[in-house]
Amino acid sequence: MKRVNIHTVPLDRSQEQPGFSWNAAVLGPHIGAAEMGATLYELPSGQAICPYHYEYGCEEWLLVVTGTPTLRDPDGEHRLEPGDL
């Protein structure tokens, strides 16, 4: 069994442009997954991953590990807390 720990995995991808800065680790390869998508993001305060992201035809989950990010969806903005899914 392969496993990855989200608290110790190296963040090996980054994006730095005004307003959209983050570090990330793509987790699937760490556990040998071929079809599962899972990414751990670390965002500096006040930054976003992208201007607006939406999925059609598939589910996408967000699990807040630490911090209080703001999630935007068609209903507006929602402040999330650690542990929110």
CSV table of N, CA and C in Angstrom, one decimal:
chain,number,residue,atom,x,y,z
A,1,MET,N,0.8,-1.2,0.0
A,1,MET,CA,0.0,0.0,0.0
A,1,MET,C,0.9,1.2,0.0
A,2,LYS,N,0.6,2.1,-0.9
A,2,LYS,CA,1.3,3.4,-0.9
A,2,LYS,C,0.4,4.4,-0.2
A,3,ARG,N,1.1,5.4,0.5
A,3,ARG,CA,0.3,6.4,1.1
A,3,ARG,C,1.1,7.7,1.0
A,4,VAL,N,0.4,8.8,1.3
A,4,VAL,CA,1.0,10.1,1.3
A,4,VAL,C,0.4,10.9,2.4
A,5,ASN,N,1.2,11.7,3.1
A,5,ASN,CA,0.7,12.5,4.2
A,5,ASN,C,0.6,13.9,3.8
A,6,ILE,N,-0.6,14.5,3.9
A,6,ILE,CA,-0.8,15.9,3.4
A,6,ILE,C,0.0,16.9,4.2
A,7,HIS,N,0.4,16.5,5.4
A,7,HIS,CA,1.2,17.5,6.2
A,7,HIS,C,2.7,17.5,5.9
A,8,THR,N,3.2,16.5,5.2
A,8,THR,CA,4.6,16.4,4.9
A,8,THR,C,4.9,16.2,3.4
A,9,VAL,N,4.0,16.1,2.6
A,9,VAL,CA,4.2,15.9,1.1
A,9,VAL,C,4.9,17.2,0.6
A,10,PRO,N,5.9,17.1,-0.2
A,10,PRO,CA,6.5,18.3,-0.8
A,10,PRO,C,5.6,19.0,-1.8
A,11,LEU,N,5.5,20.3,-1.7
A,11,LEU,CA,4.7,21.1,-2.6
A,11,LEU,C,5.6,21.4,-3.8
A,12,ASP,N,5.4,20.7,-4.9
A,12,ASP,CA,6.3,20.8,-6.0
A,12,ASP,C,5.8,21.5,-7.2
A,13,ARG,N,4.6,22.1,-7.2
A,13,ARG,CA,4.1,23.0,-8.3
A,13,ARG,C,3.8,24.3,-7.7
A,14,SER,N,3.9,25.3,-8.5
A,14,SER,CA,3.6,26.7,-8.0
A,14,SER,C,3.1,27.5,-9.2
A,15,GLN,N,2.4,28.6,-8.8
A,15,GLN,CA,1.9,29.6,-9.7
A,15,GLN,C,2.0,30.9,-9.0
A,16,GLU,N,2.7,31.8,-9.7
A,16,GLU,CA,2.8,33.1,-9.1
A,16,GLU,C,2.5,34.2,-10.1
A,17,GLN,N,1.3,34.8,-10.0
A,17,GLN,CA,0.9,36.0,-10.8
A,17,GLN,C,0.0,36.8,-9.9
A,18,PRO,N,-0.1,38.1,-10.1
A,18,PRO,CA,-0.8,38.9,-9.2
A,18,PRO,C,-2.2,38.4,-8.9
A,19,GLY,N,-2.5,38.2,-7.6
A,19,GLY,CA,-3.8,37.7,-7.1
A,19,GLY,C,-4.0,36.2,-7.2
A,20,PHE,N,-3.2,35.5,-7.9
A,20,PHE,CA,-3.3,34.1,-8.1
A,20,PHE,C,-2.0,33.3,-7.8
A,21,SER,N,-1.7,33.2,-6.6
A,21,SER,CA,-0.4,32.5,-6.2
A,21,SER,C,-0.7,31.3,-5.3
A,22,TRP,N,-0.1,30.2,-5.5
A,22,TRP,CA,-0.3,29.0,-4.7
A,22,TRP,C,0.9,28.1,-4.9
A,23,ASN,N,1.0,27.2,-4.0
A,23,ASN,CA,1.9,26.0,-4.1
A,23,ASN,C,1.1,24.8,-4.0
A,24,ALA,N,1.5,23.7,-4.6
A,24,ALA,CA,0.6,22.5,-4.7
A,24,ALA,C,1.4,21.2,-4.8
A,25,ALA,N,0.7,20.2,-4.4
A,25,ALA,CA,1.2,18.8,-4.7
A,25,ALA,C,0.1,18.0,-5.3
A,26,VAL,N,0.4,17.4,-6.4
A,26,VAL,CA,-0.6,16.5,-7.1
A,26,VAL,C,-0.4,15.1,-6.3
A,27,LEU,N,-1.5,14.7,-5.7
A,27,LEU,CA,-1.4,13.5,-4.8
A,27,LEU,C,-1.5,12.2,-5.4
A,28,GLY,N,-2.2,12.1,-6.5
A,28,GLY,CA,-2.4,10.8,-7.1
A,28,GLY,C,-1.2,10.0,-7.4
A,29,PRO,N,-0.2,10.6,-8.0
A,29,PRO,CA,1.1,9.8,-8.3
A,29,PRO,C,1.8,9.3,-7.0
A,30,HIS,N,1.6,10.0,-5.9
A,30,HIS,CA,2.2,9.6,-4.6
A,30,HIS,C,1.7,8.3,-4.1
A,31,ILE,N,0.4,8.0,-4.5
A,31,ILE,CA,-0.2,6.7,-4.0
A,31,ILE,C,-0.4,5.7,-5.2
A,32,GLY,N,0.2,6.0,-6.3
A,32,GLY,CA,0.1,5.1,-7.4
A,32,GLY,C,-1.3,5.1,-8.2
A,33,ALA,N,-2.0,6.2,-8.0
A,33,ALA,CA,-3.3,6.3,-8.6
A,33,ALA,C,-3.2,6.7,-10.1
A,34,ALA,N,-3.9,6.1,-11.0
A,34,ALA,CA,-3.8,6.4,-12.4
A,34,ALA,C,-5.0,7.2,-12.9
A,35,GLU,N,-6.1,7.2,-12.2
A,35,GLU,CA,-7.3,7.9,-12.7
A,35,GLU,C,-7.9,8.8,-11.6
A,36,MET,N,-7.4,8.9,-10.4
A,36,MET,CA,-7.9,9.7,-9.4
A,36,MET,C,-7.2,11.1,-9.4
A,37,GLY,N,-8.0,12.1,-9.3
A,37,GLY,CA,-7.4,13.5,-9.2
A,37,GLY,C,-7.5,14.0,-7.8
A,38,ALA,N,-6.4,14.4,-7.2
A,38,ALA,CA,-6.4,15.0,-5.9
A,38,ALA,C,-5.2,15.9,-5.8
A,39,THR,N,-5.5,17.2,-5.5
A,39,THR,CA,-4.4,18.1,-5.4
A,39,THR,C,-4.5,18.9,-4.0
A,40,LEU,N,-3.3,19.0,-3.4
A,40,LEU,CA,-3.2,19.8,-2.1
A,40,LEU,C,-2.7,21.1,-2.5
A,41,TYR,N,-3.4,22.2,-2.2
A,41,TYR,CA,-3.0,23.5,-2.4
A,41,TYR,C,-2.7,24.3,-1.2
A,42,GLU,N,-1.7,25.1,-1.2
A,42,GLU,CA,-1.4,26.0,-0.1
A,42,GLU,C,-1.5,27.4,-0.7
A,43,LEU,N,-2.4,28.2,-0.2
A,43,LEU,CA,-2.6,29.6,-0.7
A,43,LEU,C,-2.1,30.6,0.3
A,44,PRO,N,-1.3,31.6,-0.1
A,44,PRO,CA,-1.0,32.7,0.8
A,44,PRO,C,-2.3,33.5,1.0
A,45,SER,N,-2.4,34.2,2.2
A,45,SER,CA,-3.5,35.0,2.5
A,45,SER,C,-3.8,36.0,1.4
A,46,GLY,N,-5.1,36.0,1.0
A,46,GLY,CA,-5.6,37.0,0.0
A,46,GLY,C,-5.4,36.5,-1.4
A,47,GLN,N,-4.9,35.3,-1.6
A,47,GLN,CA,-4.6,34.8,-3.0
A,47,GLN,C,-5.7,33.8,-3.4
A,48,ALA,N,-5.8,33.5,-4.7
A,48,ALA,CA,-6.8,32.6,-5.2
A,48,ALA,C,-6.1,31.6,-6.1
A,49,ILE,N,-6.7,30.5,-6.4
A,49,ILE,CA,-6.1,29.5,-7.3
A,49,ILE,C,-6.3,29.9,-8.8
A,50,CYS,N,-7.5,30.5,-9.1
A,50,CYS,CA,-7.7,31.0,-10.4
A,50,CYS,C,-8.9,32.0,-10.3
A,51,PRO,N,-9.2,32.7,-11.4
A,51,PRO,CA,-10.3,33.7,-11.4
A,51,PRO,C,-11.6,33.1,-11.0
A,52,TYR,N,-12.0,32.0,-11.6
A,52,TYR,CA,-13.2,31.3,-11.3
A,52,TYR,C,-13.1,29.9,-11.9
A,53,HIS,N,-13.4,28.9,-11.1
A,53,HIS,CA,-13.3,27.5,-11.6
A,53,HIS,C,-14.6,26.8,-11.4
A,54,TYR,N,-15.1,26.1,-12.4
A,54,TYR,CA,-16.4,25.4,-12.3
A,54,TYR,C,-16.3,24.1,-13.1
A,55,GLU,N,-16.8,23.0,-12.6
A,55,GLU,CA,-16.8,21.7,-13.2
A,55,GLU,C,-18.2,21.4,-13.8
A,56,TYR,N,-18.3,20.9,-15.0
A,56,TYR,CA,-19.5,20.4,-15.6
A,56,TYR,C,-19.4,18.9,-15.8
A,57,GLY,N,-20.3,18.1,-15.4
A,57,GLY,CA,-20.3,16.7,-15.7
A,57,GLY,C,-19.4,15.8,-14.8
A,58,CYS,N,-18.9,16.4,-13.7
A,58,CYS,CA,-18.1,15.6,-12.7
A,58,CYS,C,-18.2,16.3,-11.4
A,59,GLU,N,-18.0,15.5,-10.3
A,59,GLU,CA,-18.0,16.1,-9.0
A,59,GLU,C,-16.6,16.6,-8.7
A,60,GLU,N,-16.5,17.6,-7.9
A,60,GLU,CA,-15.2,18.1,-7.4
A,60,GLU,C,-15.4,18.5,-6.0
A,61,TRP,N,-14.6,18.0,-5.1
A,61,TRP,CA,-14.7,18.3,-3.7
A,61,TRP,C,-13.6,19.2,-3.2
A,62,LEU,N,-13.8,20.0,-2.2
A,62,LEU,CA,-12.8,20.8,-1.5
A,62,LEU,C,-12.9,20.5,0.0
A,63,LEU,N,-11.8,20.1,0.5
A,63,LEU,CA,-11.6,19.8,2.0
A,63,LEU,C,-10.7,20.9,2.5
A,64,VAL,N,-11.2,21.7,3.5
A,64,VAL,CA,-10.3,22.7,4.1
A,64,VAL,C,-9.6,22.1,5.2
A,65,VAL,N,-8.2,22.1,5.1
A,65,VAL,CA,-7.4,21.5,6.2
A,65,VAL,C,-7.1,22.6,7.3
A,66,THR,N,-6.6,23.7,6.8
A,66,THR,CA,-6.4,24.9,7.7
A,66,THR,C,-6.8,26.2,7.0
A,67,GLY,N,-7.0,27.2,7.8
A,67,GLY,CA,-7.4,28.5,7.3
A,67,GLY,C,-8.8,28.6,7.0
A,68,THR,N,-9.2,29.8,6.5
A,68,THR,CA,-10.6,30.1,6.2
A,68,THR,C,-10.8,30.7,4.8
A,69,PRO,N,-10.7,29.9,3.8
A,69,PRO,CA,-10.8,30.4,2.4
A,69,PRO,C,-12.3,30.8,2.1
A,70,THR,N,-12.4,31.5,1.1
A,70,THR,CA,-13.7,31.9,0.5
A,70,THR,C,-13.9,31.1,-0.7
A,71,LEU,N,-15.1,30.4,-0.8
A,71,LEU,CA,-15.5,29.7,-1.9
A,71,LEU,C,-16.5,30.5,-2.7
A,72,ARG,N,-16.3,30.7,-4.0
A,72,ARG,CA,-17.3,31.3,-4.8
A,72,ARG,C,-18.0,30.3,-5.7
A,73,ASP,N,-19.4,30.4,-5.7
A,73,ASP,CA,-20.2,29.5,-6.6
A,73,ASP,C,-21.3,30.3,-7.1
A,74,PRO,N,-22.2,29.7,-7.9
A,74,PRO,CA,-23.3,30.5,-8.5
A,74,PRO,C,-24.2,31.2,-7.5
A,75,ASP,N,-24.2,30.7,-6.3
A,75,ASP,CA,-25.0,31.4,-5.2
A,75,ASP,C,-24.3,32.5,-4.5
A,76,GLY,N,-23.0,32.7,-4.8
A,76,GLY,CA,-22.3,33.8,-4.1
A,76,GLY,C,-21.0,33.3,-3.5
A,77,GLU,N,-20.6,34.0,-2.4
A,77,GLU,CA,-19.4,33.7,-1.7
A,77,GLU,C,-19.7,33.1,-0.4
A,78,HIS,N,-18.9,32.1,0.0
A,78,HIS,CA,-19.1,31.4,1.3
A,78,HIS,C,-17.7,31.2,2.0
A,79,ARG,N,-17.7,31.7,3.2
A,79,ARG,CA,-16.4,31.5,4.0
A,79,ARG,C,-16.4,30.1,4.6
A,80,LEU,N,-15.4,29.4,4.4
A,80,LEU,CA,-15.2,28.1,4.9
A,80,LEU,C,-14.3,28.0,6.1
A,81,GLU,N,-14.5,27.0,6.9
A,81,GLU,CA,-13.7,26.8,8.1
A,81,GLU,C,-12.9,25.5,8.0
A,82,PRO,N,-11.8,25.3,8.8
A,82,PRO,CA,-11.1,24.1,8.8
A,82,PRO,C,-12.1,22.9,9.1
A,83,GLY,N,-11.9,21.9,8.3
A,83,GLY,CA,-12.8,20.7,8.4
A,83,GLY,C,-14.0,20.7,7.5
A,84,ASP,N,-14.3,21.9,6.9
A,84,ASP,CA,-15.4,21.9,5.9
A,84,ASP,C,-15.1,21.1,4.7
A,85,LEU,N,-16.1,20.4,4.2
A,85,LEU,CA,-16.0,19.7,2.9
A,85,LEU,C,-17.1,20.1,2.0
